[in-house]
């Protein structure tokens, strides 16, 4: 008998670490985690961890013989800034990696006659607004607006959303028997901010970096202009959303891809919230034209009505609460032991 598990790829990333903790607290199936890196020591007892590459076909084949994946949280990806330094590598990891896992989940859905739930984090990077005038005018965007990404990562995410919809609706559509399809569900996240981890290789990293630098008494030069605005979300809400979408009754879902958001802030507003908590923070603004262009192409806000309506999405943290009740107290504990 193969063991029924929840598979988390990219488990050592920011979302992965937070998700492992939440899933381990629930009475969900056992966790199987996969990442190029080892799990941090404090998470090791919570899952069976495989240190390996999602592009390693032999490894995936071996895992399928041992485990039945009930739900897959496919988090492994190269983020937007890193992807611009290595676009082809980003494509391999973000697209070919996703394709391999979709195929594996599709085959498993057929074999067991029950759809594998495939949960996929997408991103505001799938949007590409042409200029700041349009960004100010179309402040809040719907899922189907401005799907013209300017980064390899954004292209990859947009395409993988489509691939997921294909595998869950049309896979092998001309084959004789109609197969049981997988159940693909995706969330477009805004920039995420965690109190416990810092991101690497993203373009929205200036938000969390400003905060974590101030808490450690390090000066920080923000790489975008003060008026740069994109939506953000506290990590607990991101994890809650993944779990909520994964648990939603399938018949309630009218889309495969959902926007979600919590609050939109300018870089100056983030600086002000950080400075309230850390009055000695030294934060300057030294816009880097290239990363600035990417942030300027991302929307200022998202319309997440469909997520509210279909699966009851509701963020617990607005900006003030995210900073005052989650980020600042936990960061104080982490770096200052208070
Ligand atoms: N936070 C991500 C990035 O900046 C976007 O999904 O790449």
Tab-separated table of C-alpha atoms and ligand atoms in Angstrom:
chain	number	residue	atom	x	y	z
A	1	UNK	CA	0.000	0.000	0.000
A	2	UNK	CA	1.346	3.380	-0.920
A	3	UNK	CA	1.266	5.952	1.809
A	4	UNK	CA	-1.190	8.848	1.358
A	5	UNK	CA	0.609	12.170	1.803
A	6	UNK	CA	0.448	15.868	1.086
A	7	UNK	CA	3.382	16.814	-1.121
A	8	UNK	CA	4.979	20.257	-0.730
A	9	UNK	CA	7.636	21.217	-3.273
A	10	UNK	CA	9.902	24.190	-2.592
A	11	UNK	CA	9.193	23.471	1.048
A	12	UNK	CA	12.178	25.398	2.375
A	13	UNK	CA	11.004	28.646	0.775
A	14	UNK	CA	9.134	31.268	2.765
A	15	UNK	CA	5.628	30.013	2.022
A	16	UNK	CA	6.726	26.410	2.413
A	17	UNK	CA	8.096	26.835	5.913
A	18	UNK	CA	4.949	28.594	7.114
A	19	UNK	CA	2.706	26.063	5.374
A	20	UNK	CA	4.470	23.078	6.945
A	21	UNK	CA	3.803	24.511	10.380
A	22	UNK	CA	0.125	25.138	9.707
A	23	UNK	CA	-0.469	21.751	8.107
A	24	UNK	CA	1.352	19.958	10.893
A	25	UNK	CA	-0.972	21.650	13.418
A	26	UNK	CA	-4.034	20.407	11.544
A	27	UNK	CA	-5.056	16.768	11.288
A	28	UNK	CA	-4.164	16.637	7.609
A	29	UNK	CA	-2.374	13.689	5.999
A	30	UNK	CA	1.335	13.176	6.613
A	31	UNK	CA	3.628	15.608	4.865
A	32	UNK	CA	6.240	14.792	2.248
A	33	UNK	CA	8.446	17.776	1.515
A	34	UNK	CA	10.831	18.256	-1.374
A	35	UNK	CA	13.471	20.938	-1.801
A	36	UNK	CA	17.037	21.393	-2.991
A	37	UNK	CA	17.875	22.459	0.570
A	38	UNK	CA	17.549	20.549	3.837
A	39	UNK	CA	14.641	21.523	6.090
A	40	UNK	CA	15.525	23.910	8.927
A	41	UNK	CA	16.128	21.966	12.151
A	42	UNK	CA	12.932	23.173	13.861
A	43	UNK	CA	10.744	21.743	11.060
A	44	UNK	CA	12.450	18.406	10.586
A	45	UNK	CA	10.166	16.449	12.892
A	46	UNK	CA	7.075	17.638	11.008
A	47	UNK	CA	7.594	15.944	7.665
A	48	UNK	CA	9.445	13.339	5.662
A	49	UNK	CA	11.884	15.452	3.721
A	50	UNK	CA	13.512	14.605	0.427
A	51	UNK	CA	16.434	16.760	-0.595
A	52	UNK	CA	16.260	16.772	-4.359
A	53	UNK	CA	15.333	18.495	-7.586
A	54	UNK	CA	11.811	18.663	-9.043
A	55	UNK	CA	13.467	18.280	-12.452
A	56	UNK	CA	14.875	14.881	-11.469
A	57	UNK	CA	12.478	12.505	-13.255
A	58	UNK	CA	13.944	9.397	-11.580
A	59	UNK	CA	13.345	10.890	-8.180
A	60	UNK	CA	9.703	11.707	-8.999
A	61	UNK	CA	9.149	8.206	-10.385
A	62	UNK	CA	10.548	6.707	-7.210
A	63	UNK	CA	8.332	8.916	-5.050
A	64	UNK	CA	5.225	7.826	-6.959
A	65	UNK	CA	5.966	4.189	-6.247
A	66	UNK	CA	6.113	4.886	-2.527
A	67	UNK	CA	3.499	7.582	-2.012
A	68	UNK	CA	0.015	8.538	-3.065
A	69	UNK	CA	-0.255	12.312	-3.323
A	70	UNK	CA	-3.638	13.448	-2.152
A	71	UNK	CA	-2.838	17.146	-2.439
A	72	UNK	CA	0.190	18.806	-4.010
A	73	UNK	CA	1.292	22.292	-2.963
A	74	UNK	CA	3.702	23.071	-5.751
A	75	UNK	CA	5.676	26.005	-4.393
A	76	UNK	CA	9.105	25.474	-5.972
A	77	UNK	CA	10.065	28.389	-8.215
A	78	UNK	CA	12.761	30.928	-9.013
A	79	UNK	CA	11.331	34.359	-8.167
A	80	UNK	CA	11.104	37.374	-10.424
A	81	UNK	CA	14.423	39.163	-9.871
A	82	UNK	CA	16.512	36.012	-9.828
A	83	UNK	CA	14.736	34.837	-12.954
A	84	UNK	CA	15.943	37.923	-14.844
A	85	UNK	CA	19.553	36.906	-14.213
A	86	UNK	CA	18.932	33.339	-15.379
A	87	UNK	CA	15.804	33.347	-17.571
A	88	UNK	CA	16.326	29.919	-19.127
A	89	UNK	CA	16.996	28.316	-15.766
A	90	UNK	CA	13.851	30.032	-14.426
A	91	UNK	CA	11.906	28.585	-17.344
A	92	UNK	CA	13.246	25.104	-16.665
A	93	UNK	CA	12.404	25.195	-12.971
A	94	UNK	CA	9.172	27.175	-13.168
A	95	UNK	CA	7.649	25.670	-16.306
A	96	UNK	CA	9.238	22.276	-16.907
A	97	UNK	CA	9.181	21.567	-13.179
A	98	UNK	CA	5.480	22.398	-13.030
A	99	UNK	CA	4.715	20.392	-16.160
A	100	UNK	CA	6.399	17.307	-14.697
A	101	UNK	CA	4.406	17.569	-11.495
A	102	UNK	CA	1.140	18.217	-13.325
A	103	UNK	CA	1.723	15.092	-15.378
A	104	UNK	CA	2.508	13.073	-12.295
A	105	UNK	CA	-0.631	14.362	-10.539
A	106	UNK	CA	-2.721	13.731	-13.663
A	107	UNK	CA	-1.534	10.128	-13.864
A	108	UNK	CA	-2.134	9.622	-10.193
A	109	UNK	CA	-5.672	11.059	-10.469
A	110	UNK	CA	-6.417	8.499	-13.164
A	111	UNK	CA	-4.857	5.606	-11.330
A	112	UNK	CA	-6.782	6.179	-8.142
A	113	UNK	CA	-9.979	7.413	-9.848
A	114	UNK	CA	-10.011	10.474	-7.630
A	115	UNK	CA	-8.715	13.944	-8.547
A	116	UNK	CA	-5.444	14.980	-6.930
A	117	UNK	CA	-5.758	18.544	-5.692
A	118	UNK	CA	-2.959	20.630	-7.190
A	119	UNK	CA	-2.491	23.963	-5.436
A	120	UNK	CA	-0.322	26.470	-7.269
A	121	UNK	CA	0.856	29.877	-6.059
A	122	UNK	CA	0.810	32.409	-8.859
A	123	UNK	CA	1.661	36.073	-8.540
A	124	UNK	CA	1.026	39.737	-9.297
A	125	UNK	CA	3.974	39.269	-11.654
A	126	UNK	CA	1.542	37.911	-14.271
A	127	UNK	CA	0.356	41.500	-14.749
A	128	UNK	CA	2.202	44.022	-16.866
A	129	UNK	CA	0.863	47.555	-16.913
A	130	UNK	CA	2.349	49.648	-19.681
A	131	UNK	CA	3.010	52.878	-17.728
A	132	UNK	CA	2.392	54.688	-14.460
A	133	UNK	CA	-0.591	56.625	-15.851
A	134	UNK	CA	-2.374	53.369	-16.634
A	135	UNK	CA	-1.363	51.921	-13.273
A	136	UNK	CA	-2.881	54.933	-11.485
A	137	UNK	CA	-6.013	54.835	-13.642
A	138	UNK	CA	-6.677	51.065	-13.458
A	139	UNK	CA	-5.646	50.948	-9.803
A	140	UNK	CA	-7.383	47.656	-8.953
A	141	UNK	CA	-7.125	44.933	-11.589
A	142	UNK	CA	-9.285	41.880	-12.217
A	143	UNK	CA	-7.883	38.449	-13.021
A	144	UNK	CA	-8.185	38.963	-16.769
A	145	UNK	CA	-6.844	42.537	-16.970
A	146	UNK	CA	-3.357	43.383	-18.212
A	147	UNK	CA	-2.040	39.817	-18.470
A	148	UNK	CA	1.149	41.023	-20.168
A	149	UNK	CA	4.039	40.061	-17.873
A	150	UNK	CA	7.419	41.707	-18.304
A	151	UNK	CA	9.497	39.131	-16.396
A	152	UNK	CA	10.357	35.523	-17.187
A	153	UNK	CA	8.847	34.584	-13.809
A	154	UNK	CA	5.582	36.370	-14.686
A	155	UNK	CA	5.459	34.641	-18.085
A	156	UNK	CA	6.120	31.304	-16.398
A	157	UNK	CA	3.383	31.780	-13.796
A	158	UNK	CA	0.805	32.920	-16.361
A	159	UNK	CA	1.541	29.967	-18.614
A	160	UNK	CA	1.502	27.476	-15.751
A	161	UNK	CA	-1.917	28.777	-14.704
A	162	UNK	CA	-3.058	27.869	-18.207
A	163	UNK	CA	-1.334	24.504	-18.094
A	164	UNK	CA	-3.061	23.750	-14.805
A	165	UNK	CA	-6.450	24.618	-16.270
A	166	UNK	CA	-5.655	22.414	-19.279
A	167	UNK	CA	-4.690	19.436	-17.130
A	168	UNK	CA	-7.796	19.820	-15.013
A	169	UNK	CA	-10.266	20.232	-17.876
A	170	UNK	CA	-8.965	19.058	-21.217
A	171	UNK	CA	-6.103	16.635	-20.646
A	172	UNK	CA	-6.225	13.771	-23.169
A	173	UNK	CA	-9.474	15.157	-24.528
A	174	UNK	CA	-9.268	13.084	-27.692
A	175	UNK	CA	-8.392	9.822	-25.978
A	176	UNK	CA	-11.035	7.093	-26.006
A	177	UNK	CA	-11.928	6.983	-22.335
A	178	UNK	CA	-12.393	10.251	-20.458
A	179	UNK	CA	-9.846	10.267	-17.664
A	180	UNK	CA	-10.357	11.502	-14.120
A	181	UNK	CA	-8.668	14.909	-14.250
A	182	UNK	CA	-6.665	16.535	-11.532
A	183	UNK	CA	-8.154	19.430	-9.584
A	184	UNK	CA	-6.013	22.515	-10.198
A	185	UNK	CA	-6.470	25.623	-8.046
A	186	UNK	CA	-4.300	28.704	-8.109
A	187	UNK	CA	-3.920	31.917	-6.138
A	188	UNK	CA	-2.288	35.087	-7.412
A	189	UNK	CA	-0.413	36.416	-4.410
A	190	UNK	CA	0.677	39.998	-3.816
A	191	UNK	CA	4.083	40.630	-2.191
A	192	UNK	CA	4.330	38.530	0.964
A	193	UNK	CA	5.865	39.625	4.265
A	194	UNK	CA	6.860	37.137	6.932
A	195	UNK	CA	8.139	37.853	10.433
A	196	UNK	CA	10.197	34.675	10.506
A	197	UNK	CA	11.887	34.410	7.128
A	198	UNK	CA	13.189	36.800	4.474
A	199	UNK	CA	12.689	36.356	0.759
A	200	UNK	CA	15.426	35.844	-1.785
A	201	UNK	CA	15.309	36.748	-5.434
A	202	UNK	CA	11.970	38.567	-5.541
A	203	UNK	CA	11.285	42.114	-6.666
A	204	UNK	CA	8.817	42.874	-3.872
A	205	UNK	CA	11.590	42.026	-1.372
A	206	UNK	CA	12.114	45.702	-0.457
A	207	UNK	CA	9.047	45.546	1.835
A	208	UNK	CA	10.252	42.710	4.065
A	209	UNK	CA	13.904	43.785	3.724
A	210	UNK	CA	13.168	47.263	5.082
A	211	UNK	CA	11.508	45.789	8.137
A	212	UNK	CA	14.028	43.043	8.898
A	213	UNK	CA	16.957	45.456	8.392
A	214	UNK	CA	15.467	48.008	10.809
A	215	UNK	CA	14.880	45.338	13.447
A	216	UNK	CA	18.545	44.378	13.240
A	217	UNK	CA	19.699	48.037	13.368
A	218	UNK	CA	21.011	47.791	9.818
A	219	UNK	CA	20.619	50.781	7.478
A	220	UNK	CA	18.581	49.976	4.396
A	221	UNK	CA	18.601	51.548	0.943
A	222	UNK	CA	15.260	50.818	-0.674
A	223	UNK	CA	15.637	49.995	-4.370
A	224	UNK	CA	12.359	51.569	-5.490
A	225	UNK	CA	10.956	55.124	-5.306
A	226	UNK	CA	8.936	56.231	-2.293
A	227	UNK	CA	5.724	56.443	-4.314
A	228	UNK	CA	5.986	52.852	-5.646
A	229	UNK	CA	2.831	51.010	-4.771
A	230	UNK	CA	1.910	47.327	-4.963
A	231	UNK	CA	-0.317	45.085	-2.841
A	232	UNK	CA	1.130	43.125	0.082
A	233	UNK	CA	-0.010	40.446	2.502
A	234	UNK	CA	1.163	39.033	5.822
A	235	UNK	CA	2.370	35.429	5.593
A	236	UNK	CA	-0.301	33.919	7.906
A	237	UNK	CA	-2.994	35.169	5.525
A	238	UNK	CA	-1.162	33.677	2.546
A	239	UNK	CA	-1.013	30.278	4.219
A	240	UNK	CA	-4.608	30.510	5.387
A	241	UNK	CA	-5.639	31.268	1.800
A	242	UNK	CA	-3.802	28.234	0.417
A	243	UNK	CA	-5.455	25.975	2.972
A	244	UNK	CA	-8.876	27.506	2.475
A	245	UNK	CA	-8.720	27.211	-1.293
A	246	UNK	CA	-7.468	23.621	-1.005
A	247	UNK	CA	-10.435	22.730	1.206
A	248	UNK	CA	-13.135	24.557	-0.773
A	249	UNK	CA	-15.839	22.336	-2.295
A	250	UNK	CA	-15.032	21.953	-5.956
A	251	UNK	CA	-18.540	22.812	-7.116
A	252	UNK	CA	-18.218	26.274	-5.523
A	253	UNK	CA	-15.189	27.189	-7.632
A	254	UNK	CA	-16.013	29.173	-10.752
A	255	UNK	CA	-12.388	29.800	-11.755
A	256	UNK	CA	-9.062	27.987	-11.584
A	257	UNK	CA	-7.138	31.185	-10.745
A	258	UNK	CA	-8.029	33.695	-8.029
A	259	UNK	CA	-6.610	37.085	-7.090
A	260	UNK	CA	-6.288	37.711	-3.388
A	261	UNK	CA	-5.025	40.772	-1.560
A	262	UNK	CA	-4.820	42.369	1.866
A	263	UNK	CA	-3.466	45.928	1.634
A	264	UNK	CA	-1.716	48.190	-0.861
A	265	UNK	CA	1.119	50.343	0.449
A	266	UNK	CA	3.632	52.709	-1.070
A	267	UNK	CA	7.272	52.153	-0.166
A	268	UNK	CA	7.078	55.396	1.877
A	269	UNK	CA	4.096	54.051	3.822
A	270	UNK	CA	6.028	50.879	4.610
A	271	UNK	CA	8.952	53.056	5.755
A	272	UNK	CA	6.572	54.996	8.044
A	273	UNK	CA	5.136	51.826	9.598
A	274	UNK	CA	8.644	50.466	10.126
A	275	UNK	CA	9.841	53.775	11.627
A	276	UNK	CA	6.917	53.825	14.075
A	277	UNK	CA	8.195	50.578	15.570
A	278	UNK	CA	11.901	51.243	15.124
A	279	UNK	CA	12.386	55.016	15.451
A	280	UNK	CA	16.144	54.722	14.884
A	281	UNK	CA	15.703	52.970	11.543
A	282	UNK	CA	17.902	54.422	8.813
A	283	UNK	CA	16.017	53.967	5.545
A	284	UNK	CA	16.981	55.724	2.339
A	285	UNK	CA	15.603	55.471	-1.191
A	286	UNK	CA	17.987	54.699	-4.037
A	287	UNK	CA	15.795	53.588	-6.895
A	288	UNK	CA	17.336	51.030	-9.189
A	289	UNK	CA	15.834	51.747	-12.610
A	290	UNK	CA	15.615	48.131	-13.647
A	291	UNK	CA	13.807	46.715	-10.638
A	292	UNK	CA	11.746	49.910	-10.503
A	293	UNK	CA	10.417	49.163	-13.991
A	294	UNK	CA	9.221	45.754	-12.841
A	295	UNK	CA	7.456	47.160	-9.767
A	296	UNK	CA	5.899	49.936	-11.883
A	297	UNK	CA	4.474	47.260	-14.201
A	298	UNK	CA	2.763	45.417	-11.332
A	299	UNK	CA	-0.701	46.592	-10.317
A	300	UNK	CA	-1.303	48.890	-7.358
A	301	UNK	CA	-4.187	46.745	-6.164
A	302	UNK	CA	-6.109	43.585	-6.951
A	303	UNK	CA	-9.803	42.860	-7.178
A	304	UNK	CA	-10.394	39.645	-5.250
A	305	UNK	CA	-14.195	39.460	-5.364
A	306	UNK	CA	-14.269	35.982	-6.872
A	307	UNK	CA	-12.191	34.562	-4.010
A	308	UNK	CA	-14.528	36.196	-1.454
A	309	UNK	CA	-17.576	34.844	-3.204
A	310	UNK	CA	-16.425	31.323	-4.108
A	311	UNK	CA	-14.403	30.182	-1.115
A	312	UNK	CA	-14.884	32.790	1.569
A	313	UNK	CA	-11.490	34.480	1.325
A	314	UNK	CA	-11.145	37.189	3.968
A	315	UNK	CA	-7.742	38.472	5.122
A	316	UNK	CA	-7.262	38.577	8.874
A	317	UNK	CA	-4.571	41.252	8.657
A	318	UNK	CA	-4.970	44.767	7.288
A	319	UNK	CA	-1.803	46.882	7.173
A	320	UNK	CA	-1.945	48.208	10.755
A	321	UNK	CA	-2.783	44.847	12.266
A	322	UNK	CA	-0.197	43.037	10.125
A	323	UNK	CA	2.530	45.352	11.416
A	324	UNK	CA	1.338	45.888	14.986
A	325	UNK	CA	0.119	42.422	15.877
A	326	UNK	CA	2.079	40.038	13.684
A	327	UNK	CA	5.227	41.487	12.135
A	328	UNK	CA	6.613	43.843	14.777
A	329	UNK	CA	6.056	41.690	17.891
A	330	UNK	CA	7.451	38.544	16.255
A	331	UNK	CA	10.392	40.368	14.721
A	332	UNK	CA	11.186	41.996	18.082
A	333	UNK	CA	11.239	38.551	19.654
A	334	UNK	CA	13.377	37.142	16.898
A	335	UNK	CA	16.112	39.780	16.753
A	336	UNK	CA	15.858	41.558	20.073
A	337	UNK	CA	14.547	38.913	22.395
A	338	UNK	CA	11.722	41.158	23.690
B	1	LIG	N1	7.144	38.321	-4.516
B	1	LIG	C1	7.418	37.782	-5.804
B	1	LIG	C2	8.581	38.414	-6.446
B	1	LIG	O1	8.865	39.539	-6.104
B	1	LIG	C3	6.246	37.964	-6.711
B	1	LIG	O2	5.449	36.856	-6.647
B	1	LIG	O3	9.171	37.841	-7.291
